[in-house]
Amino acid sequence: MRPRLAALAALMGLAACAGSPDAEQARTCRRALPTLVPAGARITVLRTAPGPQERSIRVDFSQEREGRSPLPRYAVCEFSGLSRTDLSGLTSDRGPVGGAALYLLKHYYLDTPDAALADPGPG
Protein backbone atom coordinates (compact mmCIF):
# COMPACT_ATOMS: atom_id res chain seq x y z
CA MET A 1 0.00 0.00 0.00
CA ARG A 2 2.84 2.41 0.75
CA PRO A 3 4.32 2.30 -2.79
CA ARG A 4 0.93 3.32 -4.18
CA LEU A 5 0.73 6.20 -1.71
CA ALA A 6 4.23 7.35 -2.65
CA ALA A 7 3.38 7.15 -6.36
CA LEU A 8 0.21 9.19 -5.78
CA ALA A 9 2.17 11.83 -3.85
CA ALA A 10 4.74 12.03 -6.67
CA LEU A 11 2.01 12.46 -9.29
CA MET A 12 0.37 15.20 -7.24
CA GLY A 13 3.71 16.99 -6.95
CA LEU A 14 4.21 16.83 -10.72
CA ALA A 15 0.69 18.11 -11.33
CA ALA A 16 1.34 21.05 -9.01
CA CYS A 17 4.45 22.00 -10.98
CA ALA A 18 2.70 21.60 -14.32
CA GLY A 19 -0.21 23.68 -13.09
CA SER A 20 1.76 26.81 -12.30
CA PRO A 21 0.99 29.67 -14.69
CA ASP A 22 3.49 30.83 -17.29
CA ALA A 23 5.18 34.04 -16.04
CA GLU A 24 4.98 35.84 -19.40
CA GLN A 25 1.31 34.97 -19.83
CA ALA A 26 0.62 36.15 -16.27
CA ARG A 27 2.40 39.45 -17.04
CA THR A 28 0.35 39.94 -20.20
CA CYS A 29 -2.88 39.24 -18.33
CA ARG A 30 -1.96 41.61 -15.46
CA ARG A 31 -1.24 44.38 -17.97
CA ALA A 32 -4.82 44.08 -19.25
CA LEU A 33 -6.37 44.56 -15.78
CA PRO A 34 -6.29 48.39 -15.74
CA THR A 35 -8.51 48.37 -18.83
CA LEU A 36 -11.19 46.48 -16.89
CA VAL A 37 -11.59 48.96 -14.01
CA PRO A 38 -12.72 52.60 -13.79
CA ALA A 39 -10.06 55.32 -14.12
CA GLY A 40 -8.39 55.99 -10.78
CA ALA A 41 -9.22 52.58 -9.29
CA ARG A 42 -6.40 50.78 -7.50
CA ILE A 43 -5.78 47.13 -8.38
CA THR A 44 -4.33 44.56 -6.01
CA VAL A 45 -3.55 41.15 -7.50
CA LEU A 46 -4.65 38.46 -5.07
CA ARG A 47 -3.86 35.26 -6.98
CA THR A 48 -2.70 34.07 -10.37
CA ALA A 49 -3.53 30.51 -11.39
CA PRO A 50 -4.12 28.35 -14.46
CA GLY A 51 -7.43 29.19 -16.09
CA PRO A 52 -10.35 26.90 -16.89
CA GLN A 53 -9.22 26.22 -20.48
CA GLU A 54 -5.93 25.01 -21.86
CA ARG A 55 -3.55 27.94 -22.43
CA SER A 56 -5.44 30.28 -20.10
CA ILE A 57 -4.61 32.23 -16.93
CA ARG A 58 -6.99 33.43 -14.23
CA VAL A 59 -6.08 36.49 -12.18
CA ASP A 60 -8.10 37.23 -9.05
CA PHE A 61 -7.78 40.86 -7.97
CA SER A 62 -9.47 43.54 -5.92
CA GLN A 63 -10.60 46.87 -7.28
CA GLU A 64 -10.43 49.73 -4.80
CA ARG A 65 -11.84 53.21 -5.23
CA GLU A 66 -11.72 56.16 -2.86
CA GLY A 67 -14.46 55.96 -0.26
CA ARG A 68 -15.65 52.49 -1.32
CA SER A 69 -15.04 48.97 -0.05
CA PRO A 70 -12.67 46.78 -2.10
CA LEU A 71 -14.52 44.86 -4.78
CA PRO A 72 -13.38 41.29 -5.61
CA ARG A 73 -12.89 40.80 -9.35
CA TYR A 74 -11.30 38.31 -11.74
CA ALA A 75 -10.07 38.09 -15.31
CA VAL A 76 -9.36 35.07 -17.51
CA CYS A 77 -6.89 35.53 -20.35
CA GLU A 78 -6.75 32.97 -23.14
CA PHE A 79 -3.70 32.55 -25.36
CA SER A 80 -3.52 31.21 -28.89
CA GLY A 81 -1.19 28.53 -30.12
CA LEU A 82 0.55 31.09 -32.38
CA SER A 83 2.82 32.35 -29.61
CA ARG A 84 3.01 31.89 -25.88
CA THR A 85 1.86 35.44 -25.18
CA ASP A 86 -0.60 36.03 -28.04
CA LEU A 87 -3.77 37.06 -26.22
CA SER A 88 -6.74 35.50 -27.99
CA GLY A 89 -9.48 36.17 -25.44
CA LEU A 90 -10.17 38.19 -22.31
CA THR A 91 -13.13 37.65 -20.01
CA SER A 92 -13.79 39.30 -16.68
CA ASP A 93 -16.45 38.83 -14.04
CA ARG A 94 -18.40 41.41 -16.09
CA GLY A 95 -18.26 39.42 -19.33
CA PRO A 96 -16.04 38.99 -22.38
CA VAL A 97 -14.07 41.79 -24.00
CA GLY A 98 -15.36 42.14 -27.58
CA GLY A 99 -13.35 41.63 -30.75
CA ALA A 100 -12.60 45.28 -31.59
CA ALA A 101 -11.67 46.16 -28.00
CA LEU A 102 -9.45 43.07 -27.76
CA TYR A 103 -7.74 43.99 -31.05
CA LEU A 104 -7.03 47.53 -29.83
CA LEU A 105 -5.80 46.23 -26.48
CA LYS A 106 -3.38 43.80 -28.13
CA HIS A 107 -2.06 46.07 -30.86
CA TYR A 108 -1.97 49.47 -29.18
CA TYR A 109 -1.61 48.97 -25.43
CA LEU A 110 -0.20 45.74 -23.99
CA ASP A 111 3.39 46.27 -25.17
CA THR A 112 3.62 49.99 -24.40
CA PRO A 113 5.55 51.70 -21.60
CA ASP A 114 2.18 52.82 -20.16
CA ALA A 115 1.06 49.20 -19.81
CA ALA A 116 4.35 48.28 -18.14
CA LEU A 117 3.95 51.13 -15.63
CA ALA A 118 0.31 50.21 -14.93
CA ASP A 119 1.10 46.49 -14.35
CA PRO A 120 -0.17 45.85 -10.81
CA GLY A 121 2.50 43.17 -10.31
CA PRO A 122 2.23 39.59 -9.11
CA GLY A 123 -0.02 38.66 -6.21
JSON list of C-alpha atoms in Angstrom, two decimals:
[
{"chain": "A", "resi": 1, "resn": "MET", "atom": "CA", "xyz": [0.00, 0.00, 0.00]},
{"chain": "A", "resi": 2, "resn": "ARG", "atom": "CA", "xyz": [2.84, 2.41, 0.75]},
{"chain": "A", "resi": 3, "resn": "PRO", "atom": "CA", "xyz": [4.32, 2.30, -2.79]},
{"chain": "A", "resi": 4, "resn": "ARG", "atom": "CA", "xyz": [0.93, 3.32, -4.18]},
{"chain": "A", "resi": 5, "resn": "LEU", "atom": "CA", "xyz": [0.73, 6.20, -1.71]},
{"chain": "A", "resi": 6, "resn": "ALA", "atom": "CA", "xyz": [4.23, 7.35, -2.65]},
{"chain": "A", "resi": 7, "resn": "ALA", "atom": "CA", "xyz": [3.38, 7.15, -6.36]},
{"chain": "A", "resi": 8, "resn": "LEU", "atom": "CA", "xyz": [0.21, 9.19, -5.78]},
{"chain": "A", "resi": 9, "resn": "ALA", "atom": "CA", "xyz": [2.17, 11.83, -3.85]},
{"chain": "A", "resi": 10, "resn": "ALA", "atom": "CA", "xyz": [4.74, 12.03, -6.67]},
{"chain": "A", "resi": 11, "resn": "LEU", "atom": "CA", "xyz": [2.01, 12.46, -9.29]},
{"chain": "A", "resi": 12, "resn": "MET", "atom": "CA", "xyz": [0.37, 15.20, -7.24]},
{"chain": "A", "resi": 13, "resn": "GLY", "atom": "CA", "xyz": [3.71, 16.99, -6.95]},
{"chain": "A", "resi": 14, "resn": "LEU", "atom": "CA", "xyz": [4.21, 16.83, -10.72]},
{"chain": "A", "resi": 15, "resn": "ALA", "atom": "CA", "xyz": [0.69, 18.11, -11.33]},
{"chain": "A", "resi": 16, "resn": "ALA", "atom": "CA", "xyz": [1.34, 21.05, -9.01]},
{"chain": "A", "resi": 17, "resn": "CYS", "atom": "CA", "xyz": [4.45, 22.00, -10.98]},
{"chain": "A", "resi": 18, "resn": "ALA", "atom": "CA", "xyz": [2.70, 21.60, -14.32]},
{"chain": "A", "resi": 19, "resn": "GLY", "atom": "CA", "xyz": [-0.21, 23.68, -13.09]},
{"chain": "A", "resi": 20, "resn": "SER", "atom": "CA", "xyz": [1.76, 26.81, -12.30]},
{"chain": "A", "resi": 21, "resn": "PRO", "atom": "CA", "xyz": [0.99, 29.67, -14.69]},
{"chain": "A", "resi": 22, "resn": "ASP", "atom": "CA", "xyz": [3.49, 30.83, -17.29]},
{"chain": "A", "resi": 23, "resn": "ALA", "atom": "CA", "xyz": [5.18, 34.04, -16.04]},
{"chain": "A", "resi": 24, "resn": "GLU", "atom": "CA", "xyz": [4.98, 35.84, -19.40]},
{"chain": "A", "resi": 25, "resn": "GLN", "atom": "CA", "xyz": [1.31, 34.97, -19.83]},
{"chain": "A", "resi": 26, "resn": "ALA", "atom": "CA", "xyz": [0.62, 36.15, -16.27]},
{"chain": "A", "resi": 27, "resn": "ARG", "atom": "CA", "xyz": [2.40, 39.45, -17.04]},
{"chain": "A", "resi": 28, "resn": "THR", "atom": "CA", "xyz": [0.35, 39.94, -20.20]},
{"chain": "A", "resi": 29, "resn": "CYS", "atom": "CA", "xyz": [-2.88, 39.24, -18.33]},
{"chain": "A", "resi": 30, "resn": "ARG", "atom": "CA", "xyz": [-1.96, 41.61, -15.46]},
{"chain": "A", "resi": 31, "resn": "ARG", "atom": "CA", "xyz": [-1.24, 44.38, -17.97]},
{"chain": "A", "resi": 32, "resn": "ALA", "atom": "CA", "xyz": [-4.82, 44.08, -19.25]},
{"chain": "A", "resi": 33, "resn": "LEU", "atom": "CA", "xyz": [-6.37, 44.56, -15.78]},
{"chain": "A", "resi": 34, "resn": "PRO", "atom": "CA", "xyz": [-6.29, 48.39, -15.74]},
{"chain": "A", "resi": 35, "resn": "THR", "atom": "CA", "xyz": [-8.51, 48.37, -18.83]},
{"chain": "A", "resi": 36, "resn": "LEU", "atom": "CA", "xyz": [-11.19, 46.48, -16.89]},
{"chain": "A", "resi": 37, "resn": "VAL", "atom": "CA", "xyz": [-11.59, 48.96, -14.01]},
{"chain": "A", "resi": 38, "resn": "PRO", "atom": "CA", "xyz": [-12.72, 52.60, -13.79]},
{"chain": "A", "resi": 39, "resn": "ALA", "atom": "CA", "xyz": [-10.06, 55.32, -14.12]},
{"chain": "A", "resi": 40, "resn": "GLY", "atom": "CA", "xyz": [-8.39, 55.99, -10.78]},
{"chain": "A", "resi": 41, "resn": "ALA", "atom": "CA", "xyz": [-9.22, 52.58, -9.29]},
{"chain": "A", "resi": 42, "resn": "ARG", "atom": "CA", "xyz": [-6.40, 50.78, -7.50]},
{"chain": "A", "resi": 43, "resn": "ILE", "atom": "CA", "xyz": [-5.78, 47.13, -8.38]},
{"chain": "A", "resi": 44, "resn": "THR", "atom": "CA", "xyz": [-4.33, 44.56, -6.01]},
{"chain": "A", "resi": 45, "resn": "VAL", "atom": "CA", "xyz": [-3.55, 41.15, -7.50]},
{"chain": "A", "resi": 46, "resn": "LEU", "atom": "CA", "xyz": [-4.65, 38.46, -5.07]},
{"chain": "A", "resi": 47, "resn": "ARG", "atom": "CA", "xyz": [-3.86, 35.26, -6.98]},
{"chain": "A", "resi": 48, "resn": "THR", "atom": "CA", "xyz": [-2.70, 34.07, -10.37]},
{"chain": "A", "resi": 49, "resn": "ALA", "atom": "CA", "xyz": [-3.53, 30.51, -11.39]},
{"chain": "A", "resi": 50, "resn": "PRO", "atom": "CA", "xyz": [-4.12, 28.35, -14.46]},
{"chain": "A", "resi": 51, "resn": "GLY", "atom": "CA", "xyz": [-7.43, 29.19, -16.09]},
{"chain": "A", "resi": 52, "resn": "PRO", "atom": "CA", "xyz": [-10.35, 26.90, -16.89]},
{"chain": "A", "resi": 53, "resn": "GLN", "atom": "CA", "xyz": [-9.22, 26.22, -20.48]},
{"chain": "A", "resi": 54, "resn": "GLU", "atom": "CA", "xyz": [-5.93, 25.01, -21.86]},
{"chain": "A", "resi": 55, "resn": "ARG", "atom": "CA", "xyz": [-3.55, 27.94, -22.43]},
{"chain": "A", "resi": 56, "resn": "SER", "atom": "CA", "xyz": [-5.44, 30.28, -20.10]},
{"chain": "A", "resi": 57, "resn": "ILE", "atom": "CA", "xyz": [-4.61, 32.23, -16.93]},
{"chain": "A", "resi": 58, "resn": "ARG", "atom": "CA", "xyz": [-6.99, 33.43, -14.23]},
{"chain": "A", "resi": 59, "resn": "VAL", "atom": "CA", "xyz": [-6.08, 36.49, -12.18]},
{"chain": "A", "resi": 60, "resn": "ASP", "atom": "CA", "xyz": [-8.10, 37.23, -9.05]},
{"chain": "A", "resi": 61, "resn": "PHE", "atom": "CA", "xyz": [-7.78, 40.86, -7.97]},
{"chain": "A", "resi": 62, "resn": "SER", "atom": "CA", "xyz": [-9.47, 43.54, -5.92]},
{"chain": "A", "resi": 63, "resn": "GLN", "atom": "CA", "xyz": [-10.60, 46.87, -7.28]},
{"chain": "A", "resi": 64, "resn": "GLU", "atom": "CA", "xyz": [-10.43, 49.73, -4.80]},
{"chain": "A", "resi": 65, "resn": "ARG", "atom": "CA", "xyz": [-11.84, 53.21, -5.23]},
{"chain": "A", "resi": 66, "resn": "GLU", "atom": "CA", "xyz": [-11.72, 56.16, -2.86]},
{"chain": "A", "resi": 67, "resn": "GLY", "atom": "CA", "xyz": [-14.46, 55.96, -0.26]},
{"chain": "A", "resi": 68, "resn": "ARG", "atom": "CA", "xyz": [-15.65, 52.49, -1.32]},
{"chain": "A", "resi": 69, "resn": "SER", "atom": "CA", "xyz": [-15.04, 48.97, -0.05]},
{"chain": "A", "resi": 70, "resn": "PRO", "atom": "CA", "xyz": [-12.67, 46.78, -2.10]},
{"chain": "A", "resi": 71, "resn": "LEU", "atom": "CA", "xyz": [-14.52, 44.86, -4.78]},
{"chain": "A", "resi": 72, "resn": "PRO", "atom": "CA", "xyz": [-13.38, 41.29, -5.61]},
{"chain": "A", "resi": 73, "resn": "ARG", "atom": "CA", "xyz": [-12.89, 40.80, -9.35]},
{"chain": "A", "resi": 74, "resn": "TYR", "atom": "CA", "xyz": [-11.30, 38.31, -11.74]},
{"chain": "A", "resi": 75, "resn": "ALA", "atom": "CA", "xyz": [-10.07, 38.09, -15.31]},
{"chain": "A", "resi": 76, "resn": "VAL", "atom": "CA", "xyz": [-9.36, 35.07, -17.51]},
{"chain": "A", "resi": 77, "resn": "CYS", "atom": "CA", "xyz": [-6.89, 35.53, -20.35]},
{"chain": "A", "resi": 78, "resn": "GLU", "atom": "CA", "xyz": [-6.75, 32.97, -23.14]},
{"chain": "A", "resi": 79, "resn": "PHE", "atom": "CA", "xyz": [-3.70, 32.55, -25.36]},
{"chain": "A", "resi": 80, "resn": "SER", "atom": "CA", "xyz": [-3.52, 31.21, -28.89]},
{"chain": "A", "resi": 81, "resn": "GLY", "atom": "CA", "xyz": [-1.19, 28.53, -30.12]},
{"chain": "A", "resi": 82, "resn": "LEU", "atom": "CA", "xyz": [0.55, 31.09, -32.38]},
{"chain": "A", "resi": 83, "resn": "SER", "atom": "CA", "xyz": [2.82, 32.35, -29.61]},
{"chain": "A", "resi": 84, "resn": "ARG", "atom": "CA", "xyz": [3.01, 31.89, -25.88]},
{"chain": "A", "resi": 85, "resn": "THR", "atom": "CA", "xyz": [1.86, 35.44, -25.18]},
{"chain": "A", "resi": 86, "resn": "ASP", "atom": "CA", "xyz": [-0.60, 36.03, -28.04]},
{"chain": "A", "resi": 87, "resn": "LEU", "atom": "CA", "xyz": [-3.77, 37.06, -26.22]},
{"chain": "A", "resi": 88, "resn": "SER", "atom": "CA", "xyz": [-6.74, 35.50, -27.99]},
{"chain": "A", "resi": 89, "resn": "GLY", "atom": "CA", "xyz": [-9.48, 36.17, -25.44]},
{"chain": "A", "resi": 90, "resn": "LEU", "atom": "CA", "xyz": [-10.17, 38.19, -22.31]},
{"chain": "A", "resi": 91, "resn": "THR", "atom": "CA", "xyz": [-13.13, 37.65, -20.01]},
{"chain": "A", "resi": 92, "resn": "SER", "atom": "CA", "xyz": [-13.79, 39.30, -16.68]},
{"chain": "A", "resi": 93, "resn": "ASP", "atom": "CA", "xyz": [-16.45, 38.83, -14.04]},
{"chain": "A", "resi": 94, "resn": "ARG", "atom": "CA", "xyz": [-18.40, 41.41, -16.09]},
{"chain": "A", "resi": 95, "resn": "GLY", "atom": "CA", "xyz": [-18.26, 39.42, -19.33]},
{"chain": "A", "resi": 96, "resn": "PRO", "atom": "CA", "xyz": [-16.04, 38.99, -22.38]},
{"chain": "A", "resi": 97, "resn": "VAL", "atom": "CA", "xyz": [-14.07, 41.79, -24.00]},
{"chain": "A", "resi": 98, "resn": "GLY", "atom": "CA", "xyz": [-15.36, 42.14, -27.58]},
{"chain": "A", "resi": 99, "resn": "GLY", "atom": "CA", "xyz": [-13.35, 41.63, -30.75]},
{"chain": "A", "resi": 100, "resn": "ALA", "atom": "CA", "xyz": [-12.60, 45.28, -31.59]},
{"chain": "A", "resi": 101, "resn": "ALA", "atom": "CA", "xyz": [-11.67, 46.16, -28.00]},
{"chain": "A", "resi": 102, "resn": "LEU", "atom": "CA", "xyz": [-9.45, 43.07, -27.76]},
{"chain": "A", "resi": 103, "resn": "TYR", "atom": "CA", "xyz": [-7.74, 43.99, -31.05]},
{"chain": "A", "resi": 104, "resn": "LEU", "atom": "CA", "xyz": [-7.03, 47.53, -29.83]},
{"chain": "A", "resi": 105, "resn": "LEU", "atom": "CA", "xyz": [-5.80, 46.23, -26.48]},
{"chain": "A", "resi": 106, "resn": "LYS", "atom": "CA", "xyz": [-3.38, 43.80, -28.13]},
{"chain": "A", "resi": 107, "resn": "HIS", "atom": "CA", "xyz": [-2.06, 46.07, -30.86]},
{"chain": "A", "resi": 108, "resn": "TYR", "atom": "CA", "xyz": [-1.97, 49.47, -29.18]},
{"chain": "A", "resi": 109, "resn": "TYR", "atom": "CA", "xyz": [-1.61, 48.97, -25.43]},
{"chain": "A", "resi": 110, "resn": "LEU", "atom": "CA", "xyz": [-0.20, 45.74, -23.99]},
{"chain": "A", "resi": 111, "resn": "ASP", "atom": "CA", "xyz": [3.39, 46.27, -25.17]},
{"chain": "A", "resi": 112, "resn": "THR", "atom": "CA", "xyz": [3.62, 49.99, -24.40]},
{"chain": "A", "resi": 113, "resn": "PRO", "atom": "CA", "xyz": [5.55, 51.70, -21.60]},
{"chain": "A", "resi": 114, "resn": "ASP", "atom": "CA", "xyz": [2.18, 52.82, -20.16]},
{"chain": "A", "resi": 115, "resn": "ALA", "atom": "CA", "xyz": [1.06, 49.20, -19.81]},
{"chain": "A", "resi": 116, "resn": "ALA", "atom": "CA", "xyz": [4.35, 48.28, -18.14]},
{"chain": "A", "resi": 117, "resn": "LEU", "atom": "CA", "xyz": [3.95, 51.13, -15.63]},
{"chain": "A", "resi": 118, "resn": "ALA", "atom": "CA", "xyz": [0.31, 50.21, -14.93]},
{"chain": "A", "resi": 119, "resn": "ASP", "atom": "CA", "xyz": [1.10, 46.49, -14.35]},
{"chain": "A", "resi": 120, "resn": "PRO", "atom": "CA", "xyz": [-0.17, 45.85, -10.81]},
{"chain": "A", "resi": 121, "resn": "GLY", "atom": "CA", "xyz": [2.50, 43.17, -10.31]},
{"chain": "A", "resi": 122, "resn": "PRO", "atom": "CA", "xyz": [2.23, 39.59, -9.11]},
{"chain": "A", "resi": 123, "resn": "GLY", "atom": "CA", "xyz": [-0.02, 38.66, -6.21]}
]
